[in-house]
Coordinates of C-alpha atoms (C1' of nucleotides) in Angstrom, one line a residue:
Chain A
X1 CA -63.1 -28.5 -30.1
X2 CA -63.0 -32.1 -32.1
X3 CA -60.8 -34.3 -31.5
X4 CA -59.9 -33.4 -28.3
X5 CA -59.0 -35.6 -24.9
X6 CA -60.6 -34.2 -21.8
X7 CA -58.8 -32.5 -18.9
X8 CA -60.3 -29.5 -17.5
X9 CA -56.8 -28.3 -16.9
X10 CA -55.3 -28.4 -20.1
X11 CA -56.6 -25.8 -21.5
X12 CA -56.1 -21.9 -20.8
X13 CA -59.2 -20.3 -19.3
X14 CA -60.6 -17.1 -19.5
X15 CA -62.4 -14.5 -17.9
X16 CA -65.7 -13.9 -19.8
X17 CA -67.7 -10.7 -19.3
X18 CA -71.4 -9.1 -20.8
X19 CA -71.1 -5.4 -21.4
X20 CA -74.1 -3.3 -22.4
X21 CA -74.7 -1.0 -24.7
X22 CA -77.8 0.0 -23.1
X23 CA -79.9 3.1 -25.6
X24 CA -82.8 5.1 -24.7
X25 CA -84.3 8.6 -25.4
X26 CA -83.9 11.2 -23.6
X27 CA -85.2 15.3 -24.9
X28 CA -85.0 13.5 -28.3
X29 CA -81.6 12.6 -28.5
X30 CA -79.9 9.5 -28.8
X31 CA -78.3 8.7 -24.8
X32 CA -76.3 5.6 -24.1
X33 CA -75.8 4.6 -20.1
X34 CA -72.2 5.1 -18.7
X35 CA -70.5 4.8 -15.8
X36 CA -68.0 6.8 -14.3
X37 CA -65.4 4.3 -12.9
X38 CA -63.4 4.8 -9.2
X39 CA -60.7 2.5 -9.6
X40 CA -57.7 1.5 -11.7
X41 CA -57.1 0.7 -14.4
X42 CA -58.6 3.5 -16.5
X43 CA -59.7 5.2 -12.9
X44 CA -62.3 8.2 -13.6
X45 CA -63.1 7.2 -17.6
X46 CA -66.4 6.3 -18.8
X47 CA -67.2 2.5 -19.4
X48 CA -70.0 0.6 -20.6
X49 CA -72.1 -1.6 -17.7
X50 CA -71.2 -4.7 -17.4
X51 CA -69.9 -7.6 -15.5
X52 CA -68.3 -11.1 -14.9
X53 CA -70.2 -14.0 -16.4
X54 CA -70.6 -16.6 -13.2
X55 CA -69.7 -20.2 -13.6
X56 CA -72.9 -21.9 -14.6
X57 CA -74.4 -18.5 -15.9
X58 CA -75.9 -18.6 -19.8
X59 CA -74.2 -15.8 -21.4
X60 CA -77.6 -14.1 -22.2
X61 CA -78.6 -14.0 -18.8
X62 CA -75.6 -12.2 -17.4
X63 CA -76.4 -10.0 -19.4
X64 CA -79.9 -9.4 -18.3
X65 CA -78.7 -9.8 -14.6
X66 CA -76.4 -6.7 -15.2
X67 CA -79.1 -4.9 -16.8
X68 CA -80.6 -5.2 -13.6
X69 CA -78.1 -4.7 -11.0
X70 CA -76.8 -1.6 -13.1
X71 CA -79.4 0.3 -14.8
X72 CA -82.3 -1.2 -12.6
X73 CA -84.7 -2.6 -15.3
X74 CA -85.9 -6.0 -16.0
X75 CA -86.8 -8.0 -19.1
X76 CA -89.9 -6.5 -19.9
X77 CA -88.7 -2.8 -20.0
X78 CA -86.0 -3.7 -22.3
X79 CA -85.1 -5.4 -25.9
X80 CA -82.0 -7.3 -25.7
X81 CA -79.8 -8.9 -28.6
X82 CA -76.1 -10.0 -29.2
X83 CA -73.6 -7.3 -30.4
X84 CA -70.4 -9.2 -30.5
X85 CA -68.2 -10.1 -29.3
X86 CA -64.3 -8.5 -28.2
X87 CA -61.0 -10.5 -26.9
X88 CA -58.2 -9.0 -28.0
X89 CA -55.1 -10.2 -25.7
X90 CA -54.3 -6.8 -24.1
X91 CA -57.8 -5.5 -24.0
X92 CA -57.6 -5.8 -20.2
X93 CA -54.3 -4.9 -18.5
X94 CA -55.1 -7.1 -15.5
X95 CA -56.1 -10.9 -17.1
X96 CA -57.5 -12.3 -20.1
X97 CA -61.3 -11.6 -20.8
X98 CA -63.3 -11.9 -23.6
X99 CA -66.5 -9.7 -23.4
X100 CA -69.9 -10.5 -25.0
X101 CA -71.4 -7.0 -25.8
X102 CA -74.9 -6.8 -26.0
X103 CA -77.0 -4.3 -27.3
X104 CA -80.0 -3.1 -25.0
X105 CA -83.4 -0.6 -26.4
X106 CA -86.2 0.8 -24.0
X107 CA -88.1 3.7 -23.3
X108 CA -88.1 6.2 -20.9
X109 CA -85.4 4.1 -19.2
X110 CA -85.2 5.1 -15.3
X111 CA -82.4 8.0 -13.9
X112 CA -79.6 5.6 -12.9
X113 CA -79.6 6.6 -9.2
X114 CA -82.1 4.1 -8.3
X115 CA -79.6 1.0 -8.8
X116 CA -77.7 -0.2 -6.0
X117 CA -74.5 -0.1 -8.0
X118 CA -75.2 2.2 -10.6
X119 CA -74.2 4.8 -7.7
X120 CA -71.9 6.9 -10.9
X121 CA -74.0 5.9 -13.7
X122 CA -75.5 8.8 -16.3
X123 CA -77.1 9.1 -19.5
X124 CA -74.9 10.9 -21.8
X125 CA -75.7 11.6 -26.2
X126 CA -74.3 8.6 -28.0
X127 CA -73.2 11.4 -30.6
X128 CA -71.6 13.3 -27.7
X129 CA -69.4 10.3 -26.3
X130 CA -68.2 9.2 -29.7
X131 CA -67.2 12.8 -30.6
X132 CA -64.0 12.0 -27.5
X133 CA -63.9 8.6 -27.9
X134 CA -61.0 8.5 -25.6
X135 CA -63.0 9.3 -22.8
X136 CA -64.0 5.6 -22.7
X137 CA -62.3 3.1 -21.0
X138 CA -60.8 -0.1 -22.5
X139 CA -62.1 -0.9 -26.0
X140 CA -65.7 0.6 -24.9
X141 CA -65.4 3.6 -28.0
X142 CA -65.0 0.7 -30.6
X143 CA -68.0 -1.5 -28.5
X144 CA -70.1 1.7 -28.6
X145 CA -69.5 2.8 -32.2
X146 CA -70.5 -0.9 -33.6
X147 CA -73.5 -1.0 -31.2
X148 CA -74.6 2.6 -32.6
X149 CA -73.9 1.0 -36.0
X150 CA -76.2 -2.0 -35.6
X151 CA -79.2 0.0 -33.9
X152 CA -79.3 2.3 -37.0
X153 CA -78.8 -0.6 -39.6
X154 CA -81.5 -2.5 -38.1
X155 CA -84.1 0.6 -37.8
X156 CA -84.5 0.3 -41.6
X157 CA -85.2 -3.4 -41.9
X158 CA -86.8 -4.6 -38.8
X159 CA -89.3 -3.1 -36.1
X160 CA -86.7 -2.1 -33.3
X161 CA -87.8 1.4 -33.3
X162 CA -90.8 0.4 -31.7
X163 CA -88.2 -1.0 -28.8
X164 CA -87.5 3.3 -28.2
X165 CA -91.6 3.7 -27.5
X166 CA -94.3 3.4 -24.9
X167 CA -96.6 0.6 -25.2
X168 CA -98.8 3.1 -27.0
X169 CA -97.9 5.4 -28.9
X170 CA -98.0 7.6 -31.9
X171 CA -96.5 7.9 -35.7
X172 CA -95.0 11.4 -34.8
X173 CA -93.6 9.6 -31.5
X174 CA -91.9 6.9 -33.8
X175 CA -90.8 9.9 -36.1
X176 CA -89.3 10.7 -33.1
X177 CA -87.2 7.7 -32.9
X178 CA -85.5 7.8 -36.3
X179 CA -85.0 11.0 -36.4
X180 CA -83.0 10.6 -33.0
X181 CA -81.2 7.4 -34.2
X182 CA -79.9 8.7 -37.3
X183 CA -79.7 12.2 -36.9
X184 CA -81.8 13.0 -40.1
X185 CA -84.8 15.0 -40.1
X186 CA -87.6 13.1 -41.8
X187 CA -90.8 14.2 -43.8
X188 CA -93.6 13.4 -41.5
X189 CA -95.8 13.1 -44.1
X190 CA -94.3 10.3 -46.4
X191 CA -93.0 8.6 -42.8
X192 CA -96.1 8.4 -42.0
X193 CA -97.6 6.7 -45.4
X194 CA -94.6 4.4 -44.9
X195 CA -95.1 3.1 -41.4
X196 CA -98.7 2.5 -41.6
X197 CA -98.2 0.7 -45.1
X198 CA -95.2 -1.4 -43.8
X199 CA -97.5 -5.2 -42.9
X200 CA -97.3 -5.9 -39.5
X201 CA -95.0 -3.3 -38.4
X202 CA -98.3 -0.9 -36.2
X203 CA -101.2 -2.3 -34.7
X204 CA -104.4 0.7 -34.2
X205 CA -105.7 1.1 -30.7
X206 CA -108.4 2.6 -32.1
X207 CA -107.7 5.7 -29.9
X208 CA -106.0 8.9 -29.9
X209 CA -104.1 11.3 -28.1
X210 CA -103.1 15.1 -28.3
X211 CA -100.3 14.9 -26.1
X212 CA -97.8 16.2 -28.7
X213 CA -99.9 19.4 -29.4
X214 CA -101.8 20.1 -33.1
X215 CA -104.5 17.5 -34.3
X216 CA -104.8 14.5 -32.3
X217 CA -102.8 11.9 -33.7
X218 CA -103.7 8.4 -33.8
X219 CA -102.5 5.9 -30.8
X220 CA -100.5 2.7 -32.1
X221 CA -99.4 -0.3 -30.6
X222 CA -96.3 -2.3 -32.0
X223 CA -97.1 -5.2 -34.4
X224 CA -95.8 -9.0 -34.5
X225 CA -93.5 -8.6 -37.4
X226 CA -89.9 -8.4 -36.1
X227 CA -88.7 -7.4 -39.8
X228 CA -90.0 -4.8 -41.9
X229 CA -91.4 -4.5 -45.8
X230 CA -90.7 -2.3 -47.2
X231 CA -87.8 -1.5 -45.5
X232 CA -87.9 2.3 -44.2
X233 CA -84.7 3.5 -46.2
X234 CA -82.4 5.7 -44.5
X235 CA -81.4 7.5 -48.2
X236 CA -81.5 6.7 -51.5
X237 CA -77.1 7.7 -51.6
Chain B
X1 CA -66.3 -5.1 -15.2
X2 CA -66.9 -1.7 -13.6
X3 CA -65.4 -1.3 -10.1
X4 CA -64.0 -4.5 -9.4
X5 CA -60.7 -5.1 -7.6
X6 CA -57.7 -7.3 -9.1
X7 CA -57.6 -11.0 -8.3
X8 CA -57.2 -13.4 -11.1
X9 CA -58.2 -16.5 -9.0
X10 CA -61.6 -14.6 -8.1
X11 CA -63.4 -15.2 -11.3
X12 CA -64.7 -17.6 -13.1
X13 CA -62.9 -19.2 -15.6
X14 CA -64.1 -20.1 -19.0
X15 CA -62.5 -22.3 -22.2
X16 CA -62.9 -20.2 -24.9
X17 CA -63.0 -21.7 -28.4
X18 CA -64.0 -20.9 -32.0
X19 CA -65.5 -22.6 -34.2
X20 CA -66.0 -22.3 -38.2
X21 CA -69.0 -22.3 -40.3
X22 CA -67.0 -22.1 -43.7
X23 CA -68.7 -22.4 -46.8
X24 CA -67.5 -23.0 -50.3
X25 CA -69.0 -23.4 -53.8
X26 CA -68.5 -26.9 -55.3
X27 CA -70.6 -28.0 -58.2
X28 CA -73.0 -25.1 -57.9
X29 CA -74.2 -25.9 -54.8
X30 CA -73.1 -23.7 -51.4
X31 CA -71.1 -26.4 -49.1
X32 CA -70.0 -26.2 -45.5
X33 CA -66.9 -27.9 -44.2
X34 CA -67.8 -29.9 -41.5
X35 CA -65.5 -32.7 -39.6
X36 CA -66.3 -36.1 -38.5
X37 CA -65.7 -36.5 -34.4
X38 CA -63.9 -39.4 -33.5
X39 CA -64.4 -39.2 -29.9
X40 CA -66.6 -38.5 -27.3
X41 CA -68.8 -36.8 -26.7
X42 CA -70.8 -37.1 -30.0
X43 CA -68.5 -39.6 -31.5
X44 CA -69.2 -39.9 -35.3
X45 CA -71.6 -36.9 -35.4
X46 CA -70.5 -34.5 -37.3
X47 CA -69.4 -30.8 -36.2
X48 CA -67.7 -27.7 -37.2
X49 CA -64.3 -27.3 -37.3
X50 CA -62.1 -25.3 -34.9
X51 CA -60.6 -25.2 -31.7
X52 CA -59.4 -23.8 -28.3
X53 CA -58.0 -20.0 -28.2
X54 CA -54.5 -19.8 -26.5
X55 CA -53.8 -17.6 -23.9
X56 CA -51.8 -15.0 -25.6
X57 CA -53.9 -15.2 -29.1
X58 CA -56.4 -12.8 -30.4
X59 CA -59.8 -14.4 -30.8
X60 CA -59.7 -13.5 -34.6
X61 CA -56.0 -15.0 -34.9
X62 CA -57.3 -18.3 -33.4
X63 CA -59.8 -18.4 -35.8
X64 CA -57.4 -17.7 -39.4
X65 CA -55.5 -20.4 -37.1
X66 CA -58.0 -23.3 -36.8
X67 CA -58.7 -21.9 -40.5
X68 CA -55.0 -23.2 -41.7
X69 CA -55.1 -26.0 -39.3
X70 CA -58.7 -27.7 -40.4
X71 CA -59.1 -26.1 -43.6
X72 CA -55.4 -25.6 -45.0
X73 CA -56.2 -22.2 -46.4
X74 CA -55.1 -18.8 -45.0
X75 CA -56.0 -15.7 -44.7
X76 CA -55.8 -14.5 -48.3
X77 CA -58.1 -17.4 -49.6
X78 CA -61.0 -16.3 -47.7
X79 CA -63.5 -14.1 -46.1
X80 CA -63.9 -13.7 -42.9
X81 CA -66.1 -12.1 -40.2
X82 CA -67.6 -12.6 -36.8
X83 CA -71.0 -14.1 -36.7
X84 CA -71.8 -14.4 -32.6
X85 CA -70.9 -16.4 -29.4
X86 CA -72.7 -19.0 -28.0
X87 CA -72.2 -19.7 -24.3
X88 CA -75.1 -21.8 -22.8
X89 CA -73.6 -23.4 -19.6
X90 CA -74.3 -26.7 -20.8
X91 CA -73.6 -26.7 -24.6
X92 CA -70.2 -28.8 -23.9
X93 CA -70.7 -31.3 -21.0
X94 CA -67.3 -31.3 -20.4
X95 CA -66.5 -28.2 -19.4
X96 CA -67.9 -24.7 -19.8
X97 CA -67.1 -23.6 -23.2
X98 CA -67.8 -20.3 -24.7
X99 CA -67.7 -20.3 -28.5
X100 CA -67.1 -17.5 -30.6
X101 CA -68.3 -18.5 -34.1
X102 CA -66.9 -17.1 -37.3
X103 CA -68.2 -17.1 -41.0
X104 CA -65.3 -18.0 -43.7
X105 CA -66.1 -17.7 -47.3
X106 CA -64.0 -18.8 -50.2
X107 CA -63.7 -19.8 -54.0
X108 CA -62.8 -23.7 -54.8
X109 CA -61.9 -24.3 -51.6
X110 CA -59.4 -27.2 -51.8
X111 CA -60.4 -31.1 -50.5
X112 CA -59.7 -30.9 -46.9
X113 CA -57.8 -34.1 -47.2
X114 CA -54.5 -31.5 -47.3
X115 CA -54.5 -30.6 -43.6
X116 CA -53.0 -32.8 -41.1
X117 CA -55.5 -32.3 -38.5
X118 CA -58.1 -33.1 -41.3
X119 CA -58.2 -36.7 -42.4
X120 CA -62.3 -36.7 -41.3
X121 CA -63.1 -33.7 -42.7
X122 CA -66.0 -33.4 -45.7
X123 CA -67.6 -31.0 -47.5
X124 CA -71.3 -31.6 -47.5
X125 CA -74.0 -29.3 -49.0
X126 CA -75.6 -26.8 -46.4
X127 CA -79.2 -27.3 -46.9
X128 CA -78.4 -31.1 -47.0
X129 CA -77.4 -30.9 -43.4
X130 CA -80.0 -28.4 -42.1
X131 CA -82.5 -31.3 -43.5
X132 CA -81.0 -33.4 -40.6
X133 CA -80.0 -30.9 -37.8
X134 CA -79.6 -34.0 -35.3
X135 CA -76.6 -35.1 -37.0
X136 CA -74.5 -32.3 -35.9
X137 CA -72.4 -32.2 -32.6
X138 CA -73.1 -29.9 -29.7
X139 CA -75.1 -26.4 -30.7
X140 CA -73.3 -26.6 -34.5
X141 CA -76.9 -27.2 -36.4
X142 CA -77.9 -23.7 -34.5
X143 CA -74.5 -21.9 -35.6
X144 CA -74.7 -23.5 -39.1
X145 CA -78.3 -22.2 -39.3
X146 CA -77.6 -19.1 -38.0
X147 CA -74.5 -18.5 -40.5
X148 CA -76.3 -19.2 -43.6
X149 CA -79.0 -16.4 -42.5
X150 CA -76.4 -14.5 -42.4
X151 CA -74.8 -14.7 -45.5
X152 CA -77.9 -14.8 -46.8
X153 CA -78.9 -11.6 -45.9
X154 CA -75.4 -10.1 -46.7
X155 CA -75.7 -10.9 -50.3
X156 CA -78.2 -8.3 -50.4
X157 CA -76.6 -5.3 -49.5
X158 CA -72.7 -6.2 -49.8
X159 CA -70.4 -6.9 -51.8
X160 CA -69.6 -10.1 -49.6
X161 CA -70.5 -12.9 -52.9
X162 CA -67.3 -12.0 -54.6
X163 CA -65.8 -13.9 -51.7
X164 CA -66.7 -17.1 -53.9
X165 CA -65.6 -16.2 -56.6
X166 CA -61.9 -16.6 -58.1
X167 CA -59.8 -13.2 -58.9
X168 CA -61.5 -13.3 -62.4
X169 CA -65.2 -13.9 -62.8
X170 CA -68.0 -13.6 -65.1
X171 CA -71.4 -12.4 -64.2
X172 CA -72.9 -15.2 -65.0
X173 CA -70.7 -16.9 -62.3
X174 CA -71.5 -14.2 -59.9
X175 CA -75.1 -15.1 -60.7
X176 CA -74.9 -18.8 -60.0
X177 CA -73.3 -17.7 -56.1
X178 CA -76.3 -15.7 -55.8
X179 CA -78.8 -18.6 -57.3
X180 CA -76.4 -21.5 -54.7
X181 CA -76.7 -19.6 -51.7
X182 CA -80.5 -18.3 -52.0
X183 CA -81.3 -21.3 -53.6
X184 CA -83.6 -19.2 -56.2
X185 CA -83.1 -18.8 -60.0
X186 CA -82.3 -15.5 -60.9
X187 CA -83.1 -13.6 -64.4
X188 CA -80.2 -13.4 -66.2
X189 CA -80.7 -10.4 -67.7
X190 CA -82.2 -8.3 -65.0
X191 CA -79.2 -9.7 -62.9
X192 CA -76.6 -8.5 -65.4
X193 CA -78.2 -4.9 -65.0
X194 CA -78.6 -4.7 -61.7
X195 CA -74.8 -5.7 -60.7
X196 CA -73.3 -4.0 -63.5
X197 CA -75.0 -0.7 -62.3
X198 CA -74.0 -1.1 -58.7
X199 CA -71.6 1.7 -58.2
X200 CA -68.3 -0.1 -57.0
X201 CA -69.2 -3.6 -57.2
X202 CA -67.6 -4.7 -60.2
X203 CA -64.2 -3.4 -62.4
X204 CA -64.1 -4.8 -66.1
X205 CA -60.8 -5.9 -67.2
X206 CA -61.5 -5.7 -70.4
X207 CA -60.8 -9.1 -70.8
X208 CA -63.5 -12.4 -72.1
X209 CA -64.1 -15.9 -71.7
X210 CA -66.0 -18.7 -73.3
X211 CA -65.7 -20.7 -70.4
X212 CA -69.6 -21.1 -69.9
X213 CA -69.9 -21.3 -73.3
X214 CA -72.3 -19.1 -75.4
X215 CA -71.2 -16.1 -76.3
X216 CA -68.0 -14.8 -74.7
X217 CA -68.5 -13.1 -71.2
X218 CA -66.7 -10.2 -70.0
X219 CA -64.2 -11.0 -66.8
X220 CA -64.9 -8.7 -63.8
X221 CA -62.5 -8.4 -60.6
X222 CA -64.1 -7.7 -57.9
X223 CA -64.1 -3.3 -57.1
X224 CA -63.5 -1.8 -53.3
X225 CA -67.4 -0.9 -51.9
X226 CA -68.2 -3.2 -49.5
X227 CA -71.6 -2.2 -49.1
X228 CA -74.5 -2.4 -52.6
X229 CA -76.0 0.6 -53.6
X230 CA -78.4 0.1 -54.8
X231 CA -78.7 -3.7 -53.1
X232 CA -79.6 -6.2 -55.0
X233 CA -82.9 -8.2 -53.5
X234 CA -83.9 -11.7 -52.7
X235 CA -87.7 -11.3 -53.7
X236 CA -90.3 -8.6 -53.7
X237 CA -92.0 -10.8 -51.3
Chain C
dA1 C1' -107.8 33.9 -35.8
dC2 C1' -103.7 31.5 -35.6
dA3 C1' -100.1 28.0 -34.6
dA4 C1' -99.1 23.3 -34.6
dA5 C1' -99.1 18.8 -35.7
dA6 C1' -101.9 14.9 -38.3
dG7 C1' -103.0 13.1 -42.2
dT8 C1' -104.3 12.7 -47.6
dG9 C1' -103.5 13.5 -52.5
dT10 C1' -100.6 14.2 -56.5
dT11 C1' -96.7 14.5 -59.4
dT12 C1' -92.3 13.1 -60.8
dG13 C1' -88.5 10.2 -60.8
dT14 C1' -86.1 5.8 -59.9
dG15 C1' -85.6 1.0 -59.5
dT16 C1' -87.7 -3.8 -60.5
dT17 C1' -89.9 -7.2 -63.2
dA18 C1' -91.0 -9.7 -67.1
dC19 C1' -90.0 -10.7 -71.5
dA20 C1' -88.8 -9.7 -76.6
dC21 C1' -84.9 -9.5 -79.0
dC22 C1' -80.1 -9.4 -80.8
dC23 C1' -74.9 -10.9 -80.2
dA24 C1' -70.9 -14.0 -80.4
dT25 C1' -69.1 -18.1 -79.6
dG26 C1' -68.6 -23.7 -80.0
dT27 C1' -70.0 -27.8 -82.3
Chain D
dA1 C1' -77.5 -24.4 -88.9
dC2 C1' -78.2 -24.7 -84.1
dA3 C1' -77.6 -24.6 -79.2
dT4 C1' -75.8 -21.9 -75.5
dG5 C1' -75.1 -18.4 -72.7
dG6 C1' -74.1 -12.9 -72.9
dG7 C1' -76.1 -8.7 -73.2
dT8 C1' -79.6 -4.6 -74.5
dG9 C1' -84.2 -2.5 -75.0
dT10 C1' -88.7 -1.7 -73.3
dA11 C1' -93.3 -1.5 -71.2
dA12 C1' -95.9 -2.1 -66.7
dC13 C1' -95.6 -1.4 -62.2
dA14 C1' -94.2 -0.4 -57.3
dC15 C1' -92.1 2.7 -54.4
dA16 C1' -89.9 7.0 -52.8
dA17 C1' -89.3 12.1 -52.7
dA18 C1' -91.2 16.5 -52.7
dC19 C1' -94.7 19.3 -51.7
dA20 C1' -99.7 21.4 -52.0
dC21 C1' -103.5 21.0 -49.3
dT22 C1' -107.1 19.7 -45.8
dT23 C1' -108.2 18.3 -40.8
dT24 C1' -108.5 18.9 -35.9
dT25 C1' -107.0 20.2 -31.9
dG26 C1' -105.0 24.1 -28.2
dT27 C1' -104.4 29.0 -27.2

DNA sequence: ACAAAAGTGTTTGTGTTACACCCATGT
DNA sequence: ACATGGGTGTAACACAAACACTTTTGT
């Protein structure tokens, strides 16, 4: 990159690709968006969404465009942020691509039928997928295991969760979201002291809901703070 | 990626580079190799080394490559991970460029006047250069900035400072990576307690030094966790 | 009345901070 | 003797875990 004389030609190009790693709740469990592939290579495996960058496409916004054409939701439904990224040689038998995986949250994402392409796309437990990893196509098992990876990290130190709820919603409902994302059960009663201590992180509507049964819980909107303290710590080891 | 059909000429075709935010310790202060450019664009601003990928190379052997090349150290003199891509359309107006930027971290780095390819390289202290982001070459202040965040952050709850220090080290000079790349002063004593009881971190060898004067210090190599536990934190805030 | 979930209070233990103090070397 | 940095001890405090207990709804 310095020092270099120009000529478009001169130096070897590369197909470069978004795939998603796109996460949302579903009966409480942890459910990542796959889709069942028709053709060669890796014909009937699972795969991540994705897609070719296009020429004078920003790299985040192919990756918001294939939100779109694949699972059928827009910017607003979902948060978005940079995995990493992947381009080994072979990773692709048919050219050289490097993908940028991204990692997408939202709730109560939409059954995959509506898409136009998204005609073989289902929600299937993270957990689940990663427990046959070779049902994935390419090097999707590694994408998916380091996505998985970096949702749970950042649930500790930054307000993500909130990315997994309704606009409104309640402490039991964030509960909810840990508990699903880590596959611990929490104490409800120190998760809630912890949450509505944490500065920033939950914002009081002021109004309250019964929805999940038992006394009516307060309703909470999610705060400005992107980044949590204290931290809510996974265990102490 | 998903249900396409095989025509290498019918995608776009990217340049696919990486670039090197590698940082060094020199005089107690944390130091980033950066590069003079003698050509346009951005002749005589400075940016961070590295380089095109080649066809057949992985993206993490081009950067160990560019890493010998720029730097004249290989793979065993430093750390090094992935810290994102950056592919706006226009960040190289020659061509469309994808980067993918890595973090390298070392002890004593040598004076980059040993590589061939480096006669304009320089080692300059980081937060000296974020003072003037305009001085760097294409979108190199924002992958500067965003490599410092994150190691940074990593010091916290990884093992990762060791990468700084030589094979040998006291705790005192573990201390002083700590105090260079926060850019804090750090109790010595709680410090010695706090890394000394981090399961993992550290393996006495039984051996001491005077080097820092005082009172001789015990030598520590550097033990197998990779992550802190408990992790040792920037400020109570 | 009872189940269910929300929320508060309390105890106990662990980790952090701030700082007094002693240790072992070089000059 | 003194300066310098290494290292231990300790009290005050913040936070986390565990759990008893009260509150407010639906059935």
């Amino acid at each position: 990159m310095v020092a270099m004389t120009y000529d478009p030609n001169a130096y070897p190009r590369f197909a470069v690709t978004a795939d998603l790693v796109v996460f949302t709740l579903r009966d409480g469990e942890l459910c990542v968006l796959l889709i069942r592939r028709g053709v060669e290579p890796y014909a009937g495996k699972l795969a991540l969404p994705g897609g070719f960058t296009g020429p004078d496409e920003d790299i985040e916004a192919a990756a918001y465009r294939e939100l779109q054409e694949e699972v059928g939701v827009g910017p607003e439904d979902v948060v978005l942020e940079q995995l990493r990224s992947y381009g080994t040689p072979q990773r692709d038998p048919r050219m050289r691509v490097v993908t940028v995986a991204w990692l997408a949250l939202g709730a109560n994402l939409p059954e995959p039928t509506a898409g136009s392409d998204a005609a073989k796309a289902l929600w299937m437990p993270a957990s689940k997928v990663l427990r046959r990893p070779k049902q994935l196509a390419f090097d999707h098992a590694q994408i998916l295991r380091d996505g998985l990876d970096r949702a749970r990290a950042k649930l500790e130190y930054s307000t993500l969760a909130t990315a997994f709820c309704p606009e409104e919603f309640t402490v039991g409902e964030l509960r909810e979201v840990y508990e699903a994302v880590w596959g611990l059960q929490l104490d409800p009663r120190n998760f809630h002291r912890k949450v509505t201590g944490a500065e920033g992180f939950l914002i009081a509507t002021g109004e309250r809901t019964t929805r999940g049964g038992g006394r009516p819980a307060m309703l909470y909107r999610a705060g400005k703070a992107d980044d949590l303290y204290p931290p809510i710590l996974r265990a102490t080891q």
